[in-house]
XYZ file of C-alpha atoms in Angstrom:
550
model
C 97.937 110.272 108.879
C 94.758 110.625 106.618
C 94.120 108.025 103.628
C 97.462 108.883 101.383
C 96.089 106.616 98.511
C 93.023 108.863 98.528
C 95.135 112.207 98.435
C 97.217 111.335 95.326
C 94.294 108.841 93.442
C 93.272 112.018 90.784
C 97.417 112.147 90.469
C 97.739 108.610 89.878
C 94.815 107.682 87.905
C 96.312 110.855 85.480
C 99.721 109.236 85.780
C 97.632 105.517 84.368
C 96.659 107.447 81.548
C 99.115 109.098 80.924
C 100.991 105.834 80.339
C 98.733 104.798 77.737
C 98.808 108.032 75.968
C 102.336 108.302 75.760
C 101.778 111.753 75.111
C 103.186 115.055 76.943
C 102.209 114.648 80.622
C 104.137 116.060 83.695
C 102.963 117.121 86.894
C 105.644 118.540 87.970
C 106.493 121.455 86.509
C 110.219 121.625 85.470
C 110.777 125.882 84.942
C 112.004 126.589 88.730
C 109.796 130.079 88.504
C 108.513 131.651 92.216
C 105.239 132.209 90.751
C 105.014 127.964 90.791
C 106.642 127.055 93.788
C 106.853 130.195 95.821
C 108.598 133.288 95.465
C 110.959 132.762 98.348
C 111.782 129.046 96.972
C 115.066 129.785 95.477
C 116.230 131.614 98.022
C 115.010 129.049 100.831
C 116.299 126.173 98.634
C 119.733 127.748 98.668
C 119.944 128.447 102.309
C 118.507 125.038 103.753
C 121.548 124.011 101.132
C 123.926 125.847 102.998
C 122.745 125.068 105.773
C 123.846 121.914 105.442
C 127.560 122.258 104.498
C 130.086 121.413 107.201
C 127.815 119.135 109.533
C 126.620 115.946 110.342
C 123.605 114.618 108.295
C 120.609 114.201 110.414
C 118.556 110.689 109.932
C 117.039 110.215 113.086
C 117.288 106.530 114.266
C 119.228 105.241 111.158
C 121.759 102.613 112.023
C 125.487 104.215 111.966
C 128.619 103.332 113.621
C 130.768 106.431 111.752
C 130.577 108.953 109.670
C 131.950 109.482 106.001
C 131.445 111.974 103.775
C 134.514 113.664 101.655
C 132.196 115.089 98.382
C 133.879 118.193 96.526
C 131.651 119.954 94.607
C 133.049 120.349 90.848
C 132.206 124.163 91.106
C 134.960 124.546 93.554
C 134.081 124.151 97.288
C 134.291 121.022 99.451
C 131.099 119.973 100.898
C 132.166 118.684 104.441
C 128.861 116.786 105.062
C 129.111 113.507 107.230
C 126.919 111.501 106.664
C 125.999 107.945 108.835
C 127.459 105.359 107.691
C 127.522 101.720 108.712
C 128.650 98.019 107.146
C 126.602 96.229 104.486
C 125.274 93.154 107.535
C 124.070 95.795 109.632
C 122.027 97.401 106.501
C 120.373 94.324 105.412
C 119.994 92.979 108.611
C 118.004 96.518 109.498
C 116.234 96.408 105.887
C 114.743 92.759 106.262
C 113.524 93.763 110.062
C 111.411 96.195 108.320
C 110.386 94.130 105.405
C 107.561 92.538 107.092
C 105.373 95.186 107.836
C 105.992 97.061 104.558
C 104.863 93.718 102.735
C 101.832 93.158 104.901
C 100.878 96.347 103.404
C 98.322 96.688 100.658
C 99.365 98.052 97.084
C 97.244 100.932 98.131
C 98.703 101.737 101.527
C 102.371 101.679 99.062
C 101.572 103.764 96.584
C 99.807 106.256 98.393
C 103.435 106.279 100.661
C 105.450 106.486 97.502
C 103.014 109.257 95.890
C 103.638 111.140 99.286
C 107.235 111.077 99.131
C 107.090 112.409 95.313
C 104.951 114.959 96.233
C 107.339 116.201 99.501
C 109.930 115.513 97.314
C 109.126 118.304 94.861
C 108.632 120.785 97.578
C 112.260 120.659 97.898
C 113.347 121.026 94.541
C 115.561 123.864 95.085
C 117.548 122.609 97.493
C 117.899 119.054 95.854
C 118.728 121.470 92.723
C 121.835 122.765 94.938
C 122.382 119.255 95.861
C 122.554 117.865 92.001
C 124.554 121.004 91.269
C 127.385 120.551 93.657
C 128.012 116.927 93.373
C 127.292 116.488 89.978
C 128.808 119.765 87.920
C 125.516 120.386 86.165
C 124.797 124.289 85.848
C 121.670 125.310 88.227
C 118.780 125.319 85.526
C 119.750 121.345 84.329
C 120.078 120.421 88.120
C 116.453 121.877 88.882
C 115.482 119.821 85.847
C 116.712 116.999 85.458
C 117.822 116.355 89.856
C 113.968 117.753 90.770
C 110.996 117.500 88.391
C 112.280 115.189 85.867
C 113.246 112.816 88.240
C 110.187 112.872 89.855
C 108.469 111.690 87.018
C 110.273 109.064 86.460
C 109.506 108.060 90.209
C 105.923 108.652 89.611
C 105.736 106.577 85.859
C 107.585 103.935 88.140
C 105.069 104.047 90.426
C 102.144 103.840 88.079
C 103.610 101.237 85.821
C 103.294 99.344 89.544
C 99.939 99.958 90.644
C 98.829 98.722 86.860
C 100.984 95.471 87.388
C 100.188 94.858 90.814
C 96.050 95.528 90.253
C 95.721 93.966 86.708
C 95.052 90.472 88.764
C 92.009 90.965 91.331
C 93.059 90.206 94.701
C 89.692 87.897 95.320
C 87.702 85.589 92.575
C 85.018 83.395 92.939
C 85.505 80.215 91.082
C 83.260 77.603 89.961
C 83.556 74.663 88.102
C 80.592 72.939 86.552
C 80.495 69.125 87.542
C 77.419 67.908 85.442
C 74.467 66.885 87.657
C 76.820 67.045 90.466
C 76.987 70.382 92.616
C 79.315 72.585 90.655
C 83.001 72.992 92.647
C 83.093 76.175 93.965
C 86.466 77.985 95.626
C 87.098 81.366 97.515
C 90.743 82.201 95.506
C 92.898 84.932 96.416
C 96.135 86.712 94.976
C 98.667 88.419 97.415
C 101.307 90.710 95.789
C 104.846 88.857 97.357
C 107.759 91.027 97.090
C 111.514 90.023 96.189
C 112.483 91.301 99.141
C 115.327 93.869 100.236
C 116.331 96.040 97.807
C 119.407 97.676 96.273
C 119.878 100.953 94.132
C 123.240 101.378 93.152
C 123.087 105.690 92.326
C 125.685 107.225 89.764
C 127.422 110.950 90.338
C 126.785 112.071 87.121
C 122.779 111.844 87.670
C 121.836 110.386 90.989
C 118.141 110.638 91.136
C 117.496 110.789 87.858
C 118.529 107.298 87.457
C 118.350 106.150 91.069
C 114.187 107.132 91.082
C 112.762 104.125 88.623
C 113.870 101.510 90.854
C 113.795 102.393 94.113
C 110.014 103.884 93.067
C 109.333 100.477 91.604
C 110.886 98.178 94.573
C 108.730 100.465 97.444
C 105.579 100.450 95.240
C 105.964 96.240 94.639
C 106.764 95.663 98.647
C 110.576 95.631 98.627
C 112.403 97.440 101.305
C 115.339 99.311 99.613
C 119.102 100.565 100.418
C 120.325 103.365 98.430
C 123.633 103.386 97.587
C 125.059 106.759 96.080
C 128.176 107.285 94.306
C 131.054 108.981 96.901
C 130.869 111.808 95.143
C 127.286 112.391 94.615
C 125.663 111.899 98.178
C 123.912 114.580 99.653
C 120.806 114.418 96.837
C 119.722 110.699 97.526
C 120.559 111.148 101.471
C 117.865 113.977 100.989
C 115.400 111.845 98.879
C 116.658 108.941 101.860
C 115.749 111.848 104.548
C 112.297 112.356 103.189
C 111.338 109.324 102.333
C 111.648 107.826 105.747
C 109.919 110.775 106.965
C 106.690 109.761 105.099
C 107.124 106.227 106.381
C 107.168 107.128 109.794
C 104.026 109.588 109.623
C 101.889 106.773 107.761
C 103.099 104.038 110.874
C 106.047 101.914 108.730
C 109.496 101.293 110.091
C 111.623 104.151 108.876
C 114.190 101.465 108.092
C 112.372 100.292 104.774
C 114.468 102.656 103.324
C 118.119 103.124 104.052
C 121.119 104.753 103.046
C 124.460 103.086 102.290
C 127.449 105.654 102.415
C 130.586 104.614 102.069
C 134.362 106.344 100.488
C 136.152 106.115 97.273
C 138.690 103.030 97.907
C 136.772 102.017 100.798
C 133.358 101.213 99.196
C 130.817 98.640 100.274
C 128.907 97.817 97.059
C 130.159 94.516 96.161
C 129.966 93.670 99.718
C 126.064 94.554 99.200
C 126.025 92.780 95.652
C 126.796 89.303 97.057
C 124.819 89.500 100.210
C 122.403 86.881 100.135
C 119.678 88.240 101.416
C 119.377 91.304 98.230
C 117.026 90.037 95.657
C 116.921 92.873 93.810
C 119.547 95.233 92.217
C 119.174 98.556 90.152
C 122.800 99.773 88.821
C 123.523 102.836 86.417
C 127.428 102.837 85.996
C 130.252 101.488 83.348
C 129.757 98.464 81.951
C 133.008 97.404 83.359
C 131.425 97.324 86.958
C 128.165 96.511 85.509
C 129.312 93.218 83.807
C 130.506 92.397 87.809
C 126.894 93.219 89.129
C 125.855 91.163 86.408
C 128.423 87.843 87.089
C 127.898 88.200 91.223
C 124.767 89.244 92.146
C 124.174 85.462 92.685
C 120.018 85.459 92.994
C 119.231 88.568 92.381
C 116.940 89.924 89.855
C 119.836 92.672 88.606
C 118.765 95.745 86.175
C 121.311 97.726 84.542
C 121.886 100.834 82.703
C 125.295 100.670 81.599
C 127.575 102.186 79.189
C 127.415 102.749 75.227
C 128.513 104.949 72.184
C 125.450 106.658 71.218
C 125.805 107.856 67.437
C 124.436 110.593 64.478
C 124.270 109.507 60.875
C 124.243 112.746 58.382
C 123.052 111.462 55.212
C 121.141 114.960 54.212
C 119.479 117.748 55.230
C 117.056 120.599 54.083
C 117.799 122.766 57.521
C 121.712 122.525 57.471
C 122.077 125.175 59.690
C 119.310 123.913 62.035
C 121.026 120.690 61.880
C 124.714 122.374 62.882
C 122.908 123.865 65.828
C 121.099 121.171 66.940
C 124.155 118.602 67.154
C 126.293 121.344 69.095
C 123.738 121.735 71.959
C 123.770 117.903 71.661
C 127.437 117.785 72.043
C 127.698 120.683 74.533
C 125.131 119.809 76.975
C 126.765 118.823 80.586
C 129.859 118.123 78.864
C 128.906 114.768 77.388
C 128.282 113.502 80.660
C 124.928 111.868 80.105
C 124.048 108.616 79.381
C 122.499 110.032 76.325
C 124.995 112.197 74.418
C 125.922 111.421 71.171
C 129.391 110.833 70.347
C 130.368 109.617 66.880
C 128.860 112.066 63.781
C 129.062 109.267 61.043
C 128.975 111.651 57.704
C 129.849 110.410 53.963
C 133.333 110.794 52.893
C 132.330 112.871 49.578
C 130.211 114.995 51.622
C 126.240 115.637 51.459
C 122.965 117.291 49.810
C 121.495 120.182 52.022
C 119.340 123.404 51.491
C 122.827 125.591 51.351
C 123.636 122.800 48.187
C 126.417 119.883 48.874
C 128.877 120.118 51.453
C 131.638 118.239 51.098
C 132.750 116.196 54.261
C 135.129 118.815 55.863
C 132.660 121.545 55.613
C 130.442 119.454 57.724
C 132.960 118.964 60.377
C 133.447 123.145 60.367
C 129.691 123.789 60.295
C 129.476 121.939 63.361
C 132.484 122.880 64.959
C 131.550 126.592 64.117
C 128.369 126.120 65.799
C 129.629 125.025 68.869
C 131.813 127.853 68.949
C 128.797 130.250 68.113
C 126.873 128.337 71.200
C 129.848 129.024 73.513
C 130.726 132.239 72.396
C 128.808 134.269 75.462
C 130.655 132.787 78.975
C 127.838 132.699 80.981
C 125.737 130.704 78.562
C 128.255 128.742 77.899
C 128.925 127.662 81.521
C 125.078 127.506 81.874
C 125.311 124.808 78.644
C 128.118 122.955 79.614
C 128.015 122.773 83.485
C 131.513 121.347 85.462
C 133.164 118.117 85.167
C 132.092 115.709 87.776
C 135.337 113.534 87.594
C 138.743 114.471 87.093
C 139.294 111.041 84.587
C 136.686 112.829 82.379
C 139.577 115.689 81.969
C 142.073 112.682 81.297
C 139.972 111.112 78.243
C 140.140 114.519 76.486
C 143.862 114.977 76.638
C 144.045 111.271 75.606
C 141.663 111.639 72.303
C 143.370 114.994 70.691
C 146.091 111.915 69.470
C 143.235 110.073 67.625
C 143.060 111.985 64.893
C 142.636 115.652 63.450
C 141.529 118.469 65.724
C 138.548 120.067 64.113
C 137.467 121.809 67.144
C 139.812 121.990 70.121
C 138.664 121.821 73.785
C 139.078 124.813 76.343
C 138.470 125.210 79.765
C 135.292 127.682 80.815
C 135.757 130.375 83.227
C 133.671 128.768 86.258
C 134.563 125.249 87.979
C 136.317 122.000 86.549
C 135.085 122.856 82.953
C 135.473 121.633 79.333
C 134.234 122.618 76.215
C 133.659 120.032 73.532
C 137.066 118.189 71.667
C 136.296 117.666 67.989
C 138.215 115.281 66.233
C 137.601 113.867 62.624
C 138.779 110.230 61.810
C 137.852 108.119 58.671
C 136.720 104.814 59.500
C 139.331 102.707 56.936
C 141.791 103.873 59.351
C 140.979 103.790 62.902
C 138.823 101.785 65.561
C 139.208 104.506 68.175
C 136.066 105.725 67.740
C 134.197 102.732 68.319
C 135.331 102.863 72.610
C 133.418 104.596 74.789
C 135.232 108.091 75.645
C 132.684 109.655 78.081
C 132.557 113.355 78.258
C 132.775 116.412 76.013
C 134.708 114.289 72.771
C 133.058 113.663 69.552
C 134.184 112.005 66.349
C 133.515 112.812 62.777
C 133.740 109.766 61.053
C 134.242 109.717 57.416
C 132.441 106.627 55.807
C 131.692 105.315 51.987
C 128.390 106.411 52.053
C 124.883 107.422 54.306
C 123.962 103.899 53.985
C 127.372 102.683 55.471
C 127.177 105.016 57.824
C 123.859 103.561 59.142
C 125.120 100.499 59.224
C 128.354 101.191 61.343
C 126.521 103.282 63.812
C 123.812 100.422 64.097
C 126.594 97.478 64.061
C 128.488 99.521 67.150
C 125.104 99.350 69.071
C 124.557 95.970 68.693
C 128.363 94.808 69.501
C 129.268 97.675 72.287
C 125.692 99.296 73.226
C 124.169 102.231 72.381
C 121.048 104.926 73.880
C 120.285 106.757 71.485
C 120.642 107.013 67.845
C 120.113 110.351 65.753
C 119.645 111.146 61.864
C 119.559 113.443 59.767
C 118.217 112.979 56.235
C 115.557 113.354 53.270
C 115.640 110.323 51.599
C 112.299 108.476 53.315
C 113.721 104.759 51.515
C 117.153 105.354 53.549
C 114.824 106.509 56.813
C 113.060 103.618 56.897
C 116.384 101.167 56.363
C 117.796 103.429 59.270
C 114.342 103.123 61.315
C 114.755 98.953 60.868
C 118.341 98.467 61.611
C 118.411 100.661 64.582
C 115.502 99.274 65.954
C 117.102 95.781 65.414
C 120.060 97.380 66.959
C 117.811 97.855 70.375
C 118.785 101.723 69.724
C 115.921 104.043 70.032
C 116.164 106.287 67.043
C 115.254 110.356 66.669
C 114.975 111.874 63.361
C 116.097 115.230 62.219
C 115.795 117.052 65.145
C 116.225 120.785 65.062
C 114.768 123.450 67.103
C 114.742 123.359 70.986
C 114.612 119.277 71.431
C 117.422 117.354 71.110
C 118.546 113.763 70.878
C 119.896 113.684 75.173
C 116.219 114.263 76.015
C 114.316 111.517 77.126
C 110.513 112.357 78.429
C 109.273 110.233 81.524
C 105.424 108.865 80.066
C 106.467 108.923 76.563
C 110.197 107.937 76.082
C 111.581 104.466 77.167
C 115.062 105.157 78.190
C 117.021 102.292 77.065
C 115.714 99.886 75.396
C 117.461 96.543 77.321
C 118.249 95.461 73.797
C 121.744 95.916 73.407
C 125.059 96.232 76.160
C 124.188 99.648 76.914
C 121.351 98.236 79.496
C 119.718 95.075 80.381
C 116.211 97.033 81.670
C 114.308 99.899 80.120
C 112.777 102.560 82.457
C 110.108 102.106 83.161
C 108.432 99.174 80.866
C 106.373 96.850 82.073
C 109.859 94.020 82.552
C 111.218 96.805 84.863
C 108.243 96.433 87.665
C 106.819 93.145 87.086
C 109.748 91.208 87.748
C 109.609 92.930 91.703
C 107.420 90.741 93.143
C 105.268 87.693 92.598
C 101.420 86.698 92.833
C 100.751 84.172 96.006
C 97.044 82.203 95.907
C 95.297 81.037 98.589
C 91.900 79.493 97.781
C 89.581 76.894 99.998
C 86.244 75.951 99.131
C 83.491 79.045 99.280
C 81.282 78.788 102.568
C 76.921 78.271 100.987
């Protein structure tokens, strides 16, 4: 294969920049239009999708010994794709027999592989879009998104943030040392990239490459070998990012088996088996924080990065755009149900109301103006199944009937017309009275919470990030005094903060090259995507040095 570091360099030395910058960058364009990637995409996306349902996976020379596979898509059809599938020994046993030769390789022979499998990678973005959509429950425009483009972005800002890391220490230096009227001592030294070794990313069903893409990027970049592990339920998108990958490796002369896949079945599953192996030295989880504190306790030597659970949280102190405001937290609230790491879930608000544009509105007028708007969102069925998407797991269904008894119904939840749906559950709770709020309840439920004041509110919402995690933090106000107390205490809070958002960008949003999702500040997360921490810690610098020949 021809010089893959020189085919991608102009794409990586943008994506270096671009870093930097921190400004809007992406080179892979997220509106899934034929005029970009072909007008026959869709359509070929779709049937090399189909094409798939109801037979065995095909990874040539992977290790198996059976086949699993039982994923129903939350649109309504069962997948009926086996998949090979084989114990946790026999997968690090197979990664670590291809470690060598992967970490004999030079930081550019790695990247140029990794920038390779990004690149094939988008070429399929409409059938990893049918992929994301049918294990996930996200609605066909999101899935092209945020299972395609987006995600490949935050593989390639992985990737960068790598090469930087791994290249900010020359490999070779000449060093002398002056020894008065003595000849000066003079050494040859030289710096080897060492990785951890083998690899594992833990994917979740909600987004699997979304959040599966930052590690496994960073681990192949640094030298690691890696073993994906998807959620049951979600898959057939990382065994295609598995299938393509080892592809690539196998054109530029690696061991296919420096990347692996690790299927197992709900009940039956092999990840703590894979935790505590001894050989893993590196783990990436997205998951609850329930599981996530177990990574955490038994991953024994492993260097273990998380991106756990959290209640992410508005504070409305004021507004000069109510409506904009009303609008802005519905699509918040709407979006895939709630079922990103991202969506906000408690609407702190004063108890005697607030200041806007329309003049004050007192605390139950809030909660209407943003129930209404939800309603006014939802109101046409196809863009409202299009907004909300399906509900990836049947508990998520469970936690809504459970919160109507928290307190009162502002806005009620219904099912949508197409798949395992939900619309948003409203409910409005005063904070003198109740702690409910303050637990996670992932998926389309949102509290009002009535406080003493803006100022309180800031303080519970940044108090709950500290003590039980938090994302993201939203606000919505014209006082700039009380914007910068919020701005301090949230960022104290290790909560990163957004700040009257109206308009078509919201507070779920988070923009590979610009935004670092998570902070690793608080129990939502022990790693931020993709900082500096997040790569670095993937491998080591090794000298050699002996004295320089005359």
């Amino acid at each position: 294969m021809e010089d893959l570091f020189g085919r991608h360099r102009g794409l990586l030395e943008t994506a270096v920049k671009a870093l930097s910058d921190r400004g809007f960058w992406s080179p892979f364009p997220e509106v899934p239009s034929g005029k970009i990637y072909g007008e026959t995409a869709k359509d070929d996306g779709e049937a090399s999708f189909k094409a798939l349902l109801g037979t065995k996976f095909d990874l040539p020379g992977h290790p198996e010994d059976k086949r699993l596979g039982s994923e129903v898509s939350p649109w309504g059809p069962d997948l009926k794709i086996l998949y090979p599938a084989t114990g946790a020994a026999t997968l690090v046993a197979a990664s670590k027999a291809a470690g060598d030769a992967w970490a004999d390789a030079s930081p550019e022979l790695r990247v140029g592989v990794c920038l390779e499998i990004l690149t094939r990678l988008n070429r399929i973005s409409f059938e990893m879009a049918n992929a994301v959509m049918h294990t996930t429950g996200q609605a066909f425009p999101m899935a092209f998104q945020a299972g395609g483009p987006h995600a490949q972005d935050r593989g390639l800002e992985a990737v960068a943030t790598a090469w930087v890391e791994m290249t900010r220490t020359p490999g070779q230096a000449t060093w002398e040392k002056p020894q008065g009227k003595a000849a000066p001592i003079v050494l040859e030294k030289n710096w080897q990239v060492v990785p951890r070794g083998v690899a594992l990313a833990i994917g979740c069903q909600t987004f699997p490459t979304w959040n599966t893409y930052p590690g496994l990027f960073a681990s192949l970049a640094t030298g690691n070998t890696v073993i994906v592990k998807p959620h049951p339920g979600a898959i057939l998108p990382l065994a295609l990012t598995v299938k393509v990958a080892r592809e690539v490796l196998v054109d530029a002369g690696f061991p296919a088996d420096v990347v692996l896949l690790a299927v197992d079945q709900a009940g039956a599953e092999i990840t703590k088996e894979l935790v505590t192996h001894p050989d893993i030295g590196i783990i990436d989880y997205t998951g609850s924080s329930a599981f996530g504190e177990w990574v955490r306790n038994n991953a024994r030597s492993a260097q273990v990065f998380t991106e756990e659970a959290g209640v992410n949280s508005i504070v409305v102190a004021a507004t000069d755009d109510f409506s904009g405001m009303c609008a802005n937290i519905a699509f918040s609230l709407s979006l895939y149900s709630g079922q990103m790491c991202t969506a906000p879930q408690d609407i702190f608000a004063p108890r005697a109301g607030i200041e806007t544009n329309e003049g004050h509105k007192s605390f139950d007028e809030v909660a209407a103006a943003i129930g209404a708007a939800v309603d006014a969102l939802l109101s046409d069925p196809a863009r409202a199944s299009g907004v909300c998407g399906a509900i990836a797991n049947p508990a998520t269904l469970a936690r809504i009937d459970k919160a109507r008894s928290f307190g009162r119904i502002v806005r009620d939840s219904q099912p949508l017309a197409s798949g395992s749906s939900a619309t948003p559950l409203i409910v409005a709770v005063d904070a003198t009275e109740t702690k409910a709020h303050e637990e996670e309840c992932f998926g389309p439920v949102a509290f009002i919470v009535a406080v003493d004041s803006a100022e309180a509110g800031i303080d519970a919402a940044a108090s709950l990030a500290r003590r039980k995690g938090a994302i993201t933090a939203a606000l919505y106000d014209t006082e700039e005094a009380r914007i910068a107390y919020a701005v301090k205490s949230f960022a104290r809070a290790g909560v990163n903060l957004s700040i009257n958002l109206t308009g078509n960008i919201f507070v779920n949003q988070s923009a590979a090259f610009s935004d670092f999702h998570v902070t690793g500040g608080n129990p939502a997360g022990n790693a931020s995507l993709t900082d500096t921490a997040f790569v670095a810690n993937r491998f080591r610098l090794a000298m050699w040095r002996r004295p320089k020949a005359a």
